[in-house]
């Protein structure tokens, strides 16, 4: 099993910054790519940013130039630096990991989520 625990959410004014962190533990050898997802009230969960084990990154268009994802494979941590936050960034943010699947690993893992609220 893999456990993902997020931290760093909170309330911030528009234009401000927050840094989210995700710590992975357990069978971390099962983890391939990792990413941050978010779900706003009444909306579907969406990918915010993802990073492969090799460091390739991709971002949702809505956060390009404002958010930066980073990963420390040795420490099994995933971070999301969020700058120039907007009201529409308000959501529950989830840490997710793609697993290798097969008989031992799952195909995906999820954290419990952390609330990010951007106020005007």
PDB file of C-alpha atoms in Angstrom:
ATOM      1  CA  UNK A   1       0.000   0.000   0.000  1.00  0.00           C
ATOM      2  CA  UNK A   2       0.994   3.599  -0.627  1.00  0.00           C
ATOM      3  CA  UNK A   3      -0.063   6.442   1.605  1.00  0.00           C
ATOM      4  CA  UNK A   4      -0.098  10.022   0.339  1.00  0.00           C
ATOM      5  CA  UNK A   5      -0.461  12.835   2.851  1.00  0.00           C
ATOM      6  CA  UNK A   6      -0.908  16.432   1.738  1.00  0.00           C
ATOM      7  CA  UNK A   7      -0.133  19.536   3.731  1.00  0.00           C
ATOM      8  CA  UNK A   8       0.117  23.252   3.175  1.00  0.00           C
ATOM      9  CA  UNK A   9      -3.384  24.249   2.202  1.00  0.00           C
ATOM     10  CA  UNK A  10      -5.146  27.222   3.720  1.00  0.00           C
ATOM     11  CA  UNK A  11      -6.641  30.638   3.150  1.00  0.00           C
ATOM     12  CA  UNK A  12      -4.779  33.207   1.085  1.00  0.00           C
ATOM     13  CA  UNK A  13      -5.650  36.473  -0.578  1.00  0.00           C
ATOM     14  CA  UNK A  14      -5.784  36.776  -4.313  1.00  0.00           C
ATOM     15  CA  UNK A  15      -2.334  37.404  -5.685  1.00  0.00           C
ATOM     16  CA  UNK A  16      -0.696  35.543  -2.839  1.00  0.00           C
ATOM     17  CA  UNK A  17       1.237  32.285  -2.720  1.00  0.00           C
ATOM     18  CA  UNK A  18       0.949  28.896  -1.117  1.00  0.00           C
ATOM     19  CA  UNK A  19       3.092  25.804  -1.217  1.00  0.00           C
ATOM     20  CA  UNK A  20       1.529  22.369  -1.049  1.00  0.00           C
ATOM     21  CA  UNK A  21       3.479  19.302  -0.072  1.00  0.00           C
ATOM     22  CA  UNK A  22       2.733  15.616  -0.396  1.00  0.00           C
ATOM     23  CA  UNK A  23       4.614  12.908   1.440  1.00  0.00           C
ATOM     24  CA  UNK A  24       4.470   9.373   0.124  1.00  0.00           C
ATOM     25  CA  UNK A  25       5.106   6.362   2.314  1.00  0.00           C
ATOM     26  CA  UNK A  26       4.669   2.622   2.195  1.00  0.00           C
ATOM     27  CA  UNK A  27       5.327   0.794  -1.064  1.00  0.00           C
ATOM     28  CA  UNK A  28       6.733   3.816  -2.862  1.00  0.00           C
ATOM     29  CA  UNK A  29       8.436   1.542  -5.388  1.00  0.00           C
ATOM     30  CA  UNK A  30       4.959   1.225  -6.875  1.00  0.00           C
ATOM     31  CA  UNK A  31       4.848   4.920  -7.794  1.00  0.00           C
ATOM     32  CA  UNK A  32       5.492   6.126 -11.319  1.00  0.00           C
ATOM     33  CA  UNK A  33       4.241   9.612 -12.187  1.00  0.00           C
ATOM     34  CA  UNK A  34       2.801  11.941  -9.564  1.00  0.00           C
ATOM     35  CA  UNK A  35       0.548  14.920  -9.812  1.00  0.00           C
ATOM     36  CA  UNK A  36      -1.671  17.479  -8.193  1.00  0.00           C
ATOM     37  CA  UNK A  37      -5.347  17.533  -8.932  1.00  0.00           C
ATOM     38  CA  UNK A  38      -8.096  19.793  -7.711  1.00  0.00           C
ATOM     39  CA  UNK A  39     -11.834  19.713  -7.371  1.00  0.00           C
ATOM     40  CA  UNK A  40     -13.940  22.809  -6.901  1.00  0.00           C
ATOM     41  CA  UNK A  41     -17.521  22.604  -5.622  1.00  0.00           C
ATOM     42  CA  UNK A  42     -19.842  21.336  -8.323  1.00  0.00           C
ATOM     43  CA  UNK A  43     -16.999  20.563 -10.693  1.00  0.00           C
ATOM     44  CA  UNK A  44     -15.120  17.480 -11.697  1.00  0.00           C
ATOM     45  CA  UNK A  45     -11.649  16.735 -10.470  1.00  0.00           C
ATOM     46  CA  UNK A  46      -9.045  18.112 -12.859  1.00  0.00           C
ATOM     47  CA  UNK A  47      -5.324  17.725 -13.330  1.00  0.00           C
ATOM     48  CA  UNK A  48      -3.343  20.761 -12.221  1.00  0.00           C
ATOM     49  CA  UNK A  49       0.208  19.571 -12.763  1.00  0.00           C
ATOM     50  CA  UNK A  50       2.040  16.307 -13.154  1.00  0.00           C
ATOM     51  CA  UNK A  51       5.617  15.124 -13.098  1.00  0.00           C
ATOM     52  CA  UNK A  52       7.145  11.827 -14.147  1.00  0.00           C
ATOM     53  CA  UNK A  53       9.812   9.964 -12.215  1.00  0.00           C
ATOM     54  CA  UNK A  54      12.286  11.356 -14.717  1.00  0.00           C
ATOM     55  CA  UNK A  55      11.211  14.943 -14.105  1.00  0.00           C
ATOM     56  CA  UNK A  56       9.080  15.713 -17.150  1.00  0.00           C
ATOM     57  CA  UNK A  57       6.352  18.169 -16.229  1.00  0.00           C
ATOM     58  CA  UNK A  58       3.051  19.237 -17.629  1.00  0.00           C
ATOM     59  CA  UNK A  59       0.564  21.823 -16.446  1.00  0.00           C
ATOM     60  CA  UNK A  60      -3.023  22.730 -16.988  1.00  0.00           C
ATOM     61  CA  UNK A  61      -3.280  25.822 -19.168  1.00  0.00           C
ATOM     62  CA  UNK A  62      -4.997  27.684 -16.357  1.00  0.00           C
ATOM     63  CA  UNK A  63      -1.940  27.465 -14.089  1.00  0.00           C
ATOM     64  CA  UNK A  64       0.955  27.707 -16.529  1.00  0.00           C
ATOM     65  CA  UNK A  65       3.405  30.374 -15.484  1.00  0.00           C
ATOM     66  CA  UNK A  66       1.939  30.565 -11.974  1.00  0.00           C
ATOM     67  CA  UNK A  67       2.369  27.081 -10.496  1.00  0.00           C
ATOM     68  CA  UNK A  68       5.471  24.928 -10.324  1.00  0.00           C
ATOM     69  CA  UNK A  69       5.560  21.240  -9.497  1.00  0.00           C
ATOM     70  CA  UNK A  70       8.626  19.552  -8.092  1.00  0.00           C
ATOM     71  CA  UNK A  71       9.489  16.123  -6.842  1.00  0.00           C
ATOM     72  CA  UNK A  72      12.198  14.623  -4.675  1.00  0.00           C
ATOM     73  CA  UNK A  73      12.410  10.940  -5.495  1.00  0.00           C
ATOM     74  CA  UNK A  74      14.869  10.253  -2.697  1.00  0.00           C
ATOM     75  CA  UNK A  75      12.563  11.747  -0.076  1.00  0.00           C
ATOM     76  CA  UNK A  76       9.344  10.611  -1.752  1.00  0.00           C
ATOM     77  CA  UNK A  77       7.877  14.070  -1.672  1.00  0.00           C
ATOM     78  CA  UNK A  78       5.921  16.138  -4.156  1.00  0.00           C
ATOM     79  CA  UNK A  79       5.472  19.885  -3.936  1.00  0.00           C
ATOM     80  CA  UNK A  80       3.353  22.455  -5.698  1.00  0.00           C
ATOM     81  CA  UNK A  81       4.386  26.087  -5.494  1.00  0.00           C
ATOM     82  CA  UNK A  82       1.373  28.246  -6.283  1.00  0.00           C
ATOM     83  CA  UNK A  83       1.922  31.918  -7.044  1.00  0.00           C
ATOM     84  CA  UNK A  84      -0.362  34.708  -8.201  1.00  0.00           C
ATOM     85  CA  UNK A  85      -3.334  32.815  -6.861  1.00  0.00           C
ATOM     86  CA  UNK A  86      -6.749  33.637  -8.257  1.00  0.00           C
ATOM     87  CA  UNK A  87     -10.225  33.207  -6.862  1.00  0.00           C
ATOM     88  CA  UNK A  88     -10.810  30.398  -9.333  1.00  0.00           C
ATOM     89  CA  UNK A  89      -7.954  28.412  -7.833  1.00  0.00           C
ATOM     90  CA  UNK A  90     -10.127  27.735  -4.807  1.00  0.00           C
ATOM     91  CA  UNK A  91     -10.610  23.983  -4.533  1.00  0.00           C
ATOM     92  CA  UNK A  92      -9.648  20.881  -2.661  1.00  0.00           C
ATOM     93  CA  UNK A  93      -6.232  19.847  -3.910  1.00  0.00           C
ATOM     94  CA  UNK A  94      -5.313  16.193  -4.082  1.00  0.00           C
ATOM     95  CA  UNK A  95      -1.981  14.504  -4.428  1.00  0.00           C
ATOM     96  CA  UNK A  96      -2.199  11.591  -6.820  1.00  0.00           C
ATOM     97  CA  UNK A  97       0.228   8.960  -7.961  1.00  0.00           C
ATOM     98  CA  UNK A  98       0.192   6.617 -10.894  1.00  0.00           C
ATOM     99  CA  UNK A  99       1.120   3.110  -9.910  1.00  0.00           C
ATOM    100  CA  UNK A 100       2.690   0.379 -11.998  1.00  0.00           C
ATOM    101  CA  UNK A 101      -0.217  -1.949 -11.432  1.00  0.00           C
ATOM    102  CA  UNK A 102       0.203  -5.657 -11.792  1.00  0.00           C
ATOM    103  CA  UNK A 103      -0.162  -8.179  -9.023  1.00  0.00           C
ATOM    104  CA  UNK A 104       1.550  -6.092  -6.351  1.00  0.00           C
ATOM    105  CA  UNK A 105       0.872  -2.429  -7.072  1.00  0.00           C
ATOM    106  CA  UNK A 106      -2.308  -0.505  -7.641  1.00  0.00           C
ATOM    107  CA  UNK A 107      -2.831   1.650 -10.711  1.00  0.00           C
ATOM    108  CA  UNK A 108      -3.481   4.833  -8.759  1.00  0.00           C
ATOM    109  CA  UNK A 109      -3.162   6.248  -5.276  1.00  0.00           C
ATOM    110  CA  UNK A 110      -4.750   9.322  -3.736  1.00  0.00           C
ATOM    111  CA  UNK A 111      -4.263  11.531  -0.746  1.00  0.00           C
ATOM    112  CA  UNK A 112      -7.090  12.822   1.391  1.00  0.00           C
ATOM    113  CA  UNK A 113      -6.984  16.331  -0.043  1.00  0.00           C
ATOM    114  CA  UNK A 114      -6.199  19.756   1.339  1.00  0.00           C
ATOM    115  CA  UNK A 115      -8.383  22.830   1.016  1.00  0.00           C
ATOM    116  CA  UNK A 116      -7.074  25.910  -0.730  1.00  0.00           C
ATOM    117  CA  UNK A 117      -9.254  28.992  -0.466  1.00  0.00           C
ATOM    118  CA  UNK A 118      -8.391  32.203  -2.274  1.00  0.00           C
ATOM    119  CA  UNK A 119     -10.204  35.305  -1.051  1.00  0.00           C
ATOM    120  CA  UNK A 120     -10.632  38.702  -2.653  1.00  0.00           C
TER     121      UNK A 120
END
